[in-house]
Coordinates of C-alpha atoms and ligand atoms in Angstrom, one line a residue:
X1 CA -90.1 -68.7 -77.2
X2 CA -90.7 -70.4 -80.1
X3 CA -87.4 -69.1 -81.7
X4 CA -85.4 -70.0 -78.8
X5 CA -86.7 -73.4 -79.0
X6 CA -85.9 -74.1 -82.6
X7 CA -82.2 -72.6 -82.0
X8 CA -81.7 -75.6 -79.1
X9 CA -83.3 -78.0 -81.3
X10 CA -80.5 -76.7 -84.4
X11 CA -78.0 -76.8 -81.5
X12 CA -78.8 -80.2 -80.6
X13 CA -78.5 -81.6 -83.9
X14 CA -75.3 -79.7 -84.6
X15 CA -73.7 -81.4 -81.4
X16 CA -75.4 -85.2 -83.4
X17 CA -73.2 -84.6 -86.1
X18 CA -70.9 -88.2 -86.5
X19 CA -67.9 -84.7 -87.0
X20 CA -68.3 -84.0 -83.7
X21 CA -69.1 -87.0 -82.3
X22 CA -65.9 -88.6 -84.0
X23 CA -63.3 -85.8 -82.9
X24 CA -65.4 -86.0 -79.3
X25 CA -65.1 -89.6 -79.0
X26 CA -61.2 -90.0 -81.0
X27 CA -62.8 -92.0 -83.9
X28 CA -61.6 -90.5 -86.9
X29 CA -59.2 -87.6 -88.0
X30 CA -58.5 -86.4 -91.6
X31 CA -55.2 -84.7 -92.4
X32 CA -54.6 -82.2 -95.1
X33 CA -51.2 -83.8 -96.3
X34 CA -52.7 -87.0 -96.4
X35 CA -55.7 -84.8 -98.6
X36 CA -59.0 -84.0 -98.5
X37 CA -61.9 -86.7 -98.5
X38 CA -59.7 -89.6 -96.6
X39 CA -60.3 -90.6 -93.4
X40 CA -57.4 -91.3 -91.2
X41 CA -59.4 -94.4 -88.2
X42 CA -57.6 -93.6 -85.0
X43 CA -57.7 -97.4 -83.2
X44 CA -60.9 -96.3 -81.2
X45 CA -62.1 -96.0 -84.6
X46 CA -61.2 -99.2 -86.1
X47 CA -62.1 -101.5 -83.4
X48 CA -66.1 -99.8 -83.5
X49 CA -65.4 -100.4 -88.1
X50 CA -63.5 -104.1 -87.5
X51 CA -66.7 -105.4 -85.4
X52 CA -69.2 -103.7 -87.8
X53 CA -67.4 -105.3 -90.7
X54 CA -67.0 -108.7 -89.1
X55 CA -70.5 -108.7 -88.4
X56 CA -71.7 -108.3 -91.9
X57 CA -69.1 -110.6 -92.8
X58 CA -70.2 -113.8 -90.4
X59 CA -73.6 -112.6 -91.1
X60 CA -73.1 -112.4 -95.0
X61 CA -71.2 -116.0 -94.9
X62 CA -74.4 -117.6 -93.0
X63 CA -76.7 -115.9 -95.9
X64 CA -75.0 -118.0 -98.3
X65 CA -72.7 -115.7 -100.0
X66 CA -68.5 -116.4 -100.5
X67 CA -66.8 -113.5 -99.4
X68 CA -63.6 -112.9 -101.9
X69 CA -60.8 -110.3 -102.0
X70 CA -60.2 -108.8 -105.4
X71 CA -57.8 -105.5 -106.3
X72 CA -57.9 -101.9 -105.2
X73 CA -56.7 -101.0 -109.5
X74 CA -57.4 -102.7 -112.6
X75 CA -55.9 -101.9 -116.3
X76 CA -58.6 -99.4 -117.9
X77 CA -59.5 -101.9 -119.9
X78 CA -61.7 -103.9 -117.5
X79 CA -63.3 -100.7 -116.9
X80 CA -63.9 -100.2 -121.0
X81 CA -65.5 -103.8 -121.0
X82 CA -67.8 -103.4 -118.2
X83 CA -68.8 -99.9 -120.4
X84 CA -68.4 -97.9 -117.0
X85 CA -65.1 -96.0 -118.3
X86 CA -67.6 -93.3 -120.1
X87 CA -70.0 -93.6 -118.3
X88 CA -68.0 -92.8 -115.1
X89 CA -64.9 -90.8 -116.4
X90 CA -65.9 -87.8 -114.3
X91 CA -65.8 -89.5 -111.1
X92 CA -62.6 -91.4 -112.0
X93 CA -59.2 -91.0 -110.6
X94 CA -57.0 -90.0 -113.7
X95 CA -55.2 -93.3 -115.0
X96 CA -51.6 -94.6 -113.4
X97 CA -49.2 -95.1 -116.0
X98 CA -47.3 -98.6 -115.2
X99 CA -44.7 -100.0 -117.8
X100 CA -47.0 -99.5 -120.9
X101 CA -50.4 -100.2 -119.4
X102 CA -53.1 -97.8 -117.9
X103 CA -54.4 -98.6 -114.4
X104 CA -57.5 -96.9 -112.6
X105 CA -58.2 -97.1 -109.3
X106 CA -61.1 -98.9 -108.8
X107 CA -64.7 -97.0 -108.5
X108 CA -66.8 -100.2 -108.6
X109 CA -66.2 -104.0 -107.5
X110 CA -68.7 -105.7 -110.5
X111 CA -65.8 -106.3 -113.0
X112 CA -63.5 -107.6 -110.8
X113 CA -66.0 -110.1 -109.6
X114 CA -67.2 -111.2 -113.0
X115 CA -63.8 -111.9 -114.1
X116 CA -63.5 -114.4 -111.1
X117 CA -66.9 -115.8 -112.1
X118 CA -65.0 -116.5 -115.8
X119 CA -61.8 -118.2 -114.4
X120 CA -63.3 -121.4 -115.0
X121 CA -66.2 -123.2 -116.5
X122 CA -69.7 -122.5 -114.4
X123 CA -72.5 -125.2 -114.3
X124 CA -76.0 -124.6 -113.4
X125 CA -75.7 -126.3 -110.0
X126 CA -72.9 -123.3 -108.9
X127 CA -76.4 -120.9 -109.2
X128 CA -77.0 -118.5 -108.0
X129 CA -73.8 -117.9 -106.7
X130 CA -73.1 -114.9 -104.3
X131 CA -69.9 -113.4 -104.6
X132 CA -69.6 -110.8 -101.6
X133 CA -66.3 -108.6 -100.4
X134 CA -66.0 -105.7 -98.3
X135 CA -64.5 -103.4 -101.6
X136 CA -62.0 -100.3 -101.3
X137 CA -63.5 -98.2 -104.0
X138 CA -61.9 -94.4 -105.0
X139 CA -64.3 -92.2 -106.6
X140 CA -63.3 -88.3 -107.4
X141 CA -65.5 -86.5 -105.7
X142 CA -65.5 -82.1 -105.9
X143 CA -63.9 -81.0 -102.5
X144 CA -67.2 -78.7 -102.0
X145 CA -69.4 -81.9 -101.5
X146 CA -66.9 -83.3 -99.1
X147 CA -68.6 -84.2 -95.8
X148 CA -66.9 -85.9 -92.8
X149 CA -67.7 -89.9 -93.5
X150 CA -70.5 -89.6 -95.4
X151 CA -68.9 -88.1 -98.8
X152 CA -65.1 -89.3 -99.2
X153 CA -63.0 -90.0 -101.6
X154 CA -61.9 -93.1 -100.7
X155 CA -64.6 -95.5 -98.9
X156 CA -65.7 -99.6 -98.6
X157 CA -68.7 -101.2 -99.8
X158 CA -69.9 -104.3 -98.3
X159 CA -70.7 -105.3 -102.1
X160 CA -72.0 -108.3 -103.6
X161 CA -72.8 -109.5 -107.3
X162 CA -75.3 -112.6 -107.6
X163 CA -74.9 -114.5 -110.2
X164 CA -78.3 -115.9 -111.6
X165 CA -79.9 -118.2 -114.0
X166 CA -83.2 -117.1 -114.9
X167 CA -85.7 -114.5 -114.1
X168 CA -87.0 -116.5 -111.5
X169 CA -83.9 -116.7 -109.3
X170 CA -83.5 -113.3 -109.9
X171 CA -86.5 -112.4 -108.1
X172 CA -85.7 -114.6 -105.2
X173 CA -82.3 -113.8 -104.9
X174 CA -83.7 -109.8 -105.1
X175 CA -86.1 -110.5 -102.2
X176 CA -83.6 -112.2 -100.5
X177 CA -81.4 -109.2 -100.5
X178 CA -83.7 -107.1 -99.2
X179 CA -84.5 -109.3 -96.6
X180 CA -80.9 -109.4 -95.3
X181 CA -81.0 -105.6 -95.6
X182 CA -84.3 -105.7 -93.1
X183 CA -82.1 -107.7 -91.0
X184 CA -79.1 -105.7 -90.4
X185 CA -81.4 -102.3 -90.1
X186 CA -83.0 -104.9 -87.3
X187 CA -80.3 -105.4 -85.6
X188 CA -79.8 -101.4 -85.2
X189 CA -83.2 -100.9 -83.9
X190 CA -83.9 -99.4 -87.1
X191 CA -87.5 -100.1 -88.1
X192 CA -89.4 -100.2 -92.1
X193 CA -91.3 -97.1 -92.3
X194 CA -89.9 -95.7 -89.6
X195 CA -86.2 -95.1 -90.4
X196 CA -85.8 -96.3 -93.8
X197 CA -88.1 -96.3 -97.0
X198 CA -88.2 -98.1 -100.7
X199 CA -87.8 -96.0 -103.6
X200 CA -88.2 -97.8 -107.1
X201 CA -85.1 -96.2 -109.4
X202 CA -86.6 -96.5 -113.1
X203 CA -84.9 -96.1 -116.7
X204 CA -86.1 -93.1 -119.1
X205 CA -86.6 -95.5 -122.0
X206 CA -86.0 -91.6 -124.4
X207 CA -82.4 -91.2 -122.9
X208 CA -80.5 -93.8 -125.4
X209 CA -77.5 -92.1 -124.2
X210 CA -78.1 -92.7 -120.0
X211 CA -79.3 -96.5 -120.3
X212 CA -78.7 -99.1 -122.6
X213 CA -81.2 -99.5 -125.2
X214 CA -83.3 -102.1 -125.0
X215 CA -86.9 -101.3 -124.0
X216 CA -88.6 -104.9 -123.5
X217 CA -85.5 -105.8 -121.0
X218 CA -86.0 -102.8 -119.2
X219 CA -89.8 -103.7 -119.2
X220 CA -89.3 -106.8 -117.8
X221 CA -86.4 -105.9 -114.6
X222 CA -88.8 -103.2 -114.2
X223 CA -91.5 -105.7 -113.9
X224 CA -89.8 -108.2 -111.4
X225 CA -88.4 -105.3 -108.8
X226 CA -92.0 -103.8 -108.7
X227 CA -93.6 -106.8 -108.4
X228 CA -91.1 -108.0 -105.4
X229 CA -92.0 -104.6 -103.8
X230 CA -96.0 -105.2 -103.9
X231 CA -95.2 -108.5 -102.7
X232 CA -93.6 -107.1 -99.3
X233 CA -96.8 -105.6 -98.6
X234 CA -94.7 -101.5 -98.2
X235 CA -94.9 -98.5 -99.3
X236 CA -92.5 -97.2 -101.7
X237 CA -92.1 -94.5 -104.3
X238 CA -91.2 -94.6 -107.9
X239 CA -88.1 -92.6 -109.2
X240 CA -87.8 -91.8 -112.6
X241 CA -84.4 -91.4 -114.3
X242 CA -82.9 -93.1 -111.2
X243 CA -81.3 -96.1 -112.4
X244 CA -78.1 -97.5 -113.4
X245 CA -77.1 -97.6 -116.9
X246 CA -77.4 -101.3 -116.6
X247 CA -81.1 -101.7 -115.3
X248 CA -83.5 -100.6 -112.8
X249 CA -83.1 -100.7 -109.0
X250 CA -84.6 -100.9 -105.5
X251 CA -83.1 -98.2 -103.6
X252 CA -83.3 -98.1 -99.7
X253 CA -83.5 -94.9 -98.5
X254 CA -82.2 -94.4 -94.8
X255 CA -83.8 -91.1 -93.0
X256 CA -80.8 -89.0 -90.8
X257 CA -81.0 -87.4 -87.6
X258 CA -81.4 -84.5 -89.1
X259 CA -84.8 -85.5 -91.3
X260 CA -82.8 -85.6 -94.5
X261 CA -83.2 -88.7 -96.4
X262 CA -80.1 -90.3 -98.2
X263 CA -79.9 -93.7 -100.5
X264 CA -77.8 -95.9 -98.3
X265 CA -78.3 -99.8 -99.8
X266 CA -79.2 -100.4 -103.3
X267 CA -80.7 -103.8 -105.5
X268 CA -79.6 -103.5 -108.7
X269 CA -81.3 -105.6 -111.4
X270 CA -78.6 -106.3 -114.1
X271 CA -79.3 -107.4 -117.7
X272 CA -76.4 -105.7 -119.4
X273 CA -73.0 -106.8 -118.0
X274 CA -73.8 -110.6 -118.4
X275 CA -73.6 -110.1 -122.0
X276 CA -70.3 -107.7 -121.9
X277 CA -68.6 -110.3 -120.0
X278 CA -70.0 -112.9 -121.7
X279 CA -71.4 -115.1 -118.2
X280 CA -72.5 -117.9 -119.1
X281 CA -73.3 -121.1 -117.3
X282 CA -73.6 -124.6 -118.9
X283 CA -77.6 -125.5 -118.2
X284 CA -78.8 -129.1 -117.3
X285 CA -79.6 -129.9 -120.7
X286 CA -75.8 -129.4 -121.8
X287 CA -76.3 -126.0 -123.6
X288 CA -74.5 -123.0 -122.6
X289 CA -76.8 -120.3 -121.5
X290 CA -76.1 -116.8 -120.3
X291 CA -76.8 -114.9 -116.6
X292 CA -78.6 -112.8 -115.3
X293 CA -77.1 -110.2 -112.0
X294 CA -77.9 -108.8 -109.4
X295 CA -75.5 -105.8 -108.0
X296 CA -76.5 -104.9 -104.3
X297 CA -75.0 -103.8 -101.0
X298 CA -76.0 -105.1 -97.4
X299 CA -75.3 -102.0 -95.4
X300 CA -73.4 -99.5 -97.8
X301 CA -70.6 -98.0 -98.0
X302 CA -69.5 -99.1 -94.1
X303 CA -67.8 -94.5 -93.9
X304 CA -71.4 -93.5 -94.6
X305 CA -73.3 -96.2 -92.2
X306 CA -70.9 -95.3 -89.6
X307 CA -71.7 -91.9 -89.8
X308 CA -75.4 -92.8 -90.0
X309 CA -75.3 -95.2 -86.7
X310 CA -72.7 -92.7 -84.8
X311 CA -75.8 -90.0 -85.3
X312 CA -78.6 -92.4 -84.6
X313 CA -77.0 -93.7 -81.5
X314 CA -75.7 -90.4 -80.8
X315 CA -72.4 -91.8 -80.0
X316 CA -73.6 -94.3 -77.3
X317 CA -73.1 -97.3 -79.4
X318 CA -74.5 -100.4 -78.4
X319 CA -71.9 -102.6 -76.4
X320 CA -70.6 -105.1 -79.1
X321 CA -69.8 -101.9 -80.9
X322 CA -68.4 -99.7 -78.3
X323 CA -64.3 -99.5 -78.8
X324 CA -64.2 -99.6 -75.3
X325 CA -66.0 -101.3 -73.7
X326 CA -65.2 -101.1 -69.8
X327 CA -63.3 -98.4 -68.2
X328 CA -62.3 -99.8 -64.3
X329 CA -61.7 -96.3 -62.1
X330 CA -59.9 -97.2 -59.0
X331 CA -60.8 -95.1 -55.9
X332 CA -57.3 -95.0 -54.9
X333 CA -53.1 -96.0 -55.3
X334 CA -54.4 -99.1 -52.7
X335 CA -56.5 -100.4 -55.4
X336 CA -54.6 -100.7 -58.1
X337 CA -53.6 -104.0 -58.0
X338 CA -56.9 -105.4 -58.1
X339 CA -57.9 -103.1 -60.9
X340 CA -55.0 -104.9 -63.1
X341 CA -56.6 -108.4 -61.8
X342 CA -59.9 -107.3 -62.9
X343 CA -58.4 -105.8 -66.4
X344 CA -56.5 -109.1 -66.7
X345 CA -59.4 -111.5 -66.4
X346 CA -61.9 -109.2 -68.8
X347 CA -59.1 -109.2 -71.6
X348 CA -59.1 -113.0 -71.1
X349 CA -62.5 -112.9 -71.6
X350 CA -62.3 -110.8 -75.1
X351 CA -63.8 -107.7 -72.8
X352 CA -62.3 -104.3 -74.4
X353 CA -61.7 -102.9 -71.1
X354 CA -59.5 -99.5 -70.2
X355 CA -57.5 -99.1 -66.4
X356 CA -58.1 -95.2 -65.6
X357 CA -54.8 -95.4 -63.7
X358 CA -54.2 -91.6 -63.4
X359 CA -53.8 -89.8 -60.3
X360 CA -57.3 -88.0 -60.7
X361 CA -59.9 -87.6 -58.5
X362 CA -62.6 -90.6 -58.9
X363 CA -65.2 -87.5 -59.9
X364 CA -62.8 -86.5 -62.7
X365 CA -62.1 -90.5 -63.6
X366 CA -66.0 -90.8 -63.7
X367 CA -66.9 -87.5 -65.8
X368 CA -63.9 -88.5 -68.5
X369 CA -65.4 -92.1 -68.8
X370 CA -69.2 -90.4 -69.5
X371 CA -67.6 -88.0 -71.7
X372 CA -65.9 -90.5 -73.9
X373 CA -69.3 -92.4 -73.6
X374 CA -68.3 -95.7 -72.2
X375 CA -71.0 -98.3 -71.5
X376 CA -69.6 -99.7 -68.1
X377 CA -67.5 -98.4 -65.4
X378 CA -66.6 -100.7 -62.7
X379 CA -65.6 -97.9 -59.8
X380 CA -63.4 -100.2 -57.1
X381 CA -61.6 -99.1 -53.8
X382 CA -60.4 -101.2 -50.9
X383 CA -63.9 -102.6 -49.5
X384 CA -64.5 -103.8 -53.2
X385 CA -61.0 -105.5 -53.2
X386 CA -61.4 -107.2 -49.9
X387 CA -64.7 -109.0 -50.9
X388 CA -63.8 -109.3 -54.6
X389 CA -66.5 -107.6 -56.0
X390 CA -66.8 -104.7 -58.2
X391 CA -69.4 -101.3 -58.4
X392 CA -71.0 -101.1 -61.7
X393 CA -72.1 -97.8 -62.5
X394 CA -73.8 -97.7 -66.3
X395 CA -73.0 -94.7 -68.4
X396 CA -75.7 -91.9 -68.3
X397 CA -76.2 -92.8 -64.7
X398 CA -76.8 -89.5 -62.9
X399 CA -74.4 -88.3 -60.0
X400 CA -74.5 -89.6 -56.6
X401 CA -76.4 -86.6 -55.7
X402 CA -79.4 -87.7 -57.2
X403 CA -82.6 -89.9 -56.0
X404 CA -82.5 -93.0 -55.3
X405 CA -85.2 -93.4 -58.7
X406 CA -83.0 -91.3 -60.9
X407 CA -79.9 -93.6 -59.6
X408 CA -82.0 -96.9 -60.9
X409 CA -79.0 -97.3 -63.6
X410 CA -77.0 -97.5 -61.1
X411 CA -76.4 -100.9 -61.3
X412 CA -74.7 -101.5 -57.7
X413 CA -72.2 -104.0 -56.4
X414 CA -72.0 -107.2 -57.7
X415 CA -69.2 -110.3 -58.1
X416 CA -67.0 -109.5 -61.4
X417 CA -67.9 -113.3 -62.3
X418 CA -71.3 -112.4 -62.4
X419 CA -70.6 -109.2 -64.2
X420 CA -68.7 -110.8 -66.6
X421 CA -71.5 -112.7 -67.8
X422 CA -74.2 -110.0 -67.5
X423 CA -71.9 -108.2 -70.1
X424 CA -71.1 -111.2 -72.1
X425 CA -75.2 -112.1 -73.1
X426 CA -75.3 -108.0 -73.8
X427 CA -72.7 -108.6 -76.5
X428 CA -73.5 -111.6 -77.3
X429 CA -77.6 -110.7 -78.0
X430 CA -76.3 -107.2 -79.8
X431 CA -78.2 -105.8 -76.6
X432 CA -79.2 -102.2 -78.0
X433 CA -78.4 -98.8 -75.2
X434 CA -81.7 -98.2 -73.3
X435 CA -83.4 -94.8 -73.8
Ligands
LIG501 ZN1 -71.8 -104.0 -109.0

């Protein structure tokens, strides 16, 4: 018994798998001529990413940070400045020979971003400046790690690089960070403790050859994130020989479906690059002085938190996510018309809607809709045509078969005006699915 119930649990968590949820619900496809590790976003796919990536973008833009656009490649020798060429050779794509320069794809956004922080003279007043775009990066990853979304070779990182003067904004702008993390997970239902943990990513002050020597500035970043950490009152662990080679970092760690536990955001204390790149800002007083960073994400690479929210919603996204939103199933031929009136007025009102204008049977129209997981059906027939109304019927709803208390989401007749706007405060609120 036992057994048996372990092997439906396994089961279960096979069928949550954002593979099978994305070839179930045509959101992705990969393509062996295209090669391995590069997701192919069918257009179900894209609208569900677009909205997720506007969304940190408007949400990003009212935090205060300027969202640029910078490269996919460079010329190796950005990469040589910003010391990540050694350091991340393995995971490189092998330089592209153009005229007689190198270029490399990109596998980080921070040197790109500094160089736009040196085209022109900075004053103290610009800081802390937050400079913030959603990044194509290419990393070479071994084809035995590749996973669906959540190891590619190809991916984009809602990145960011903060500019800072001093220590002290440093340690707001690191709390600040995290506090934008809290509110995206928020808006997912997800929950501190619950879903998603601190881990404190440390130097190893003996490895001279992993981080860059210089123990009392290690001391001190190490100092500030631990400190901003005790302040929020949580629990967190301490990881040694976890940190970039640049400083120490606040990792969020985000727990999957399946238990495992995976770093998805990271705050990145930076005391290193500032002097490579030589960012320096005049100060009040007239003197030049040099920056402080801090490198940090808001929700990730957006492959690997699509994955992540395509398993924790197990496919039923909320509605603002859905890349359909409405499917309208009409009974029969004779209701056609006002199905395409209905379609007409919810594109007009920005609704992703879907006609189910096939000659199947309404119980084969209905089944396809749950299958594809569709938050709203609107189910109309003559009687709903003559007094302009439409049936709702909710996904998950159970069949008409069933009790009157199972039927309860069900939601029942109602005028497509008022429906309109039942749906419109659902998207509008980021309403998350019940149950
Ligand atoms: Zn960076």
């Amino acid at each position: 018994m036992a057994d048996e119930k372990a092997n439906q649990l396994e089961e279960n968590l096979d069928l949550r798998d954002h593979r099978v949820i994305g070839r179930e619900l045509d959101l992705f496809t990969f393509s062996d001529t295209v090669g391995k590790g590069l997701p192919l976003w069918t257009v179900r796919g894209t609208t569900f990413r677009r909205e997720l990536e506007r969304f940190i973008v408007d949400t990003e833009l009212a935090w205060g940070y300027q969202h640029v656009m910078t490269p996919d490649i460079a010329k190796i020798e950005l990469y040589e400045k910003s010391g990540h060429y050694p350091y991340y050779k393995e995971t490189m794509y092998a330089p592209i020979k153009i005229d007689d320069e190198e270029f490399m794809l990109r596998p980080m956004t921070c040197p790109h971003h500094f160089e736009l922080y040196l085209s022109k003279p900075r004053s103290y007043r610009e800081l802390p400046m937050r400079i913030a775009e959603l990044a194509k990066l290419y990393r070479y990853e071994l084809s035995g790690v590749l996973s669906g979304l959540t190891r590619v070779r190809s991916f984009c990182l809602a990145d960011a690089h903060i500019v800072c003067a001093d220590e002290v904004q440093m340690k707001s702008e690191i709390k600040k960070a995290l506090d934008l993390i809290d509110y995206i997970a928020g808006v997912f239902g997800l929950k501190m403790g619950e879903n998603y943990s601190y881990r404190l990513s440390l130097g190893d002050r003996a490895n001279k050859k992993k981080y860059y020597d210089n123990d009392v500035a290690w001391d001190r970043a190490e100092g500030v994130l631990s400190e901003v950490l005790k302040e929020r009152k949580c629990d967190f662990v301490e990881a040694p020989d976890e940190a970039a080679f640049y400083g120490p970092k606040i990792d969020v760690q985000m727990k999957k479906i399946s238990g495992v536990e995976e770093t998805a955001f990271t705050v990145q204390y930076d005391f290193v690059m500032p002097k490579r790149f030589d960012l320096k800002y005049i100060d009040r007083d007239g003197s030049e002085k040099l920056a402080l960073v801090v490198h940090r994400s808001s929700i990730g690479a957006i492959e690997r938190s699509a994955a992540f929210l395509l398993e924790h919603f197990n496919g039923n996204l909320p509605l603002w996510l859905a890349p359909v939103q409405v499917s309208i199933l009409p009974v029969s031929e004779k209701a056609i018309d006002y199905a395409r009136t209905i379609q007409l007025q919810l594109k007009k009102d920005g609704v992703r809607v879907e006609l189910a204008d096939d000659a199947e049977s309404l119980g084969k129209k209905i089944r396809n809709a749950e299958a594809m997981k569709i938050p709203y059906m609107l189910i109309v027939g003559e009687k709903e045509a003559e007094s302009g109304q439409v049936s709702v019927r909710a996904h998950g709803s159970p069949s008409h078969e069933a009790s009157a208390e199972q039927r309860q989401k069900d939601v029942g007749a109602m005028e497509l005006s008022a429906f309109i706007e039942k749906i419109k405060k659902e998207i509008e609120t980021k309403a998350l699915p019940e149950g």
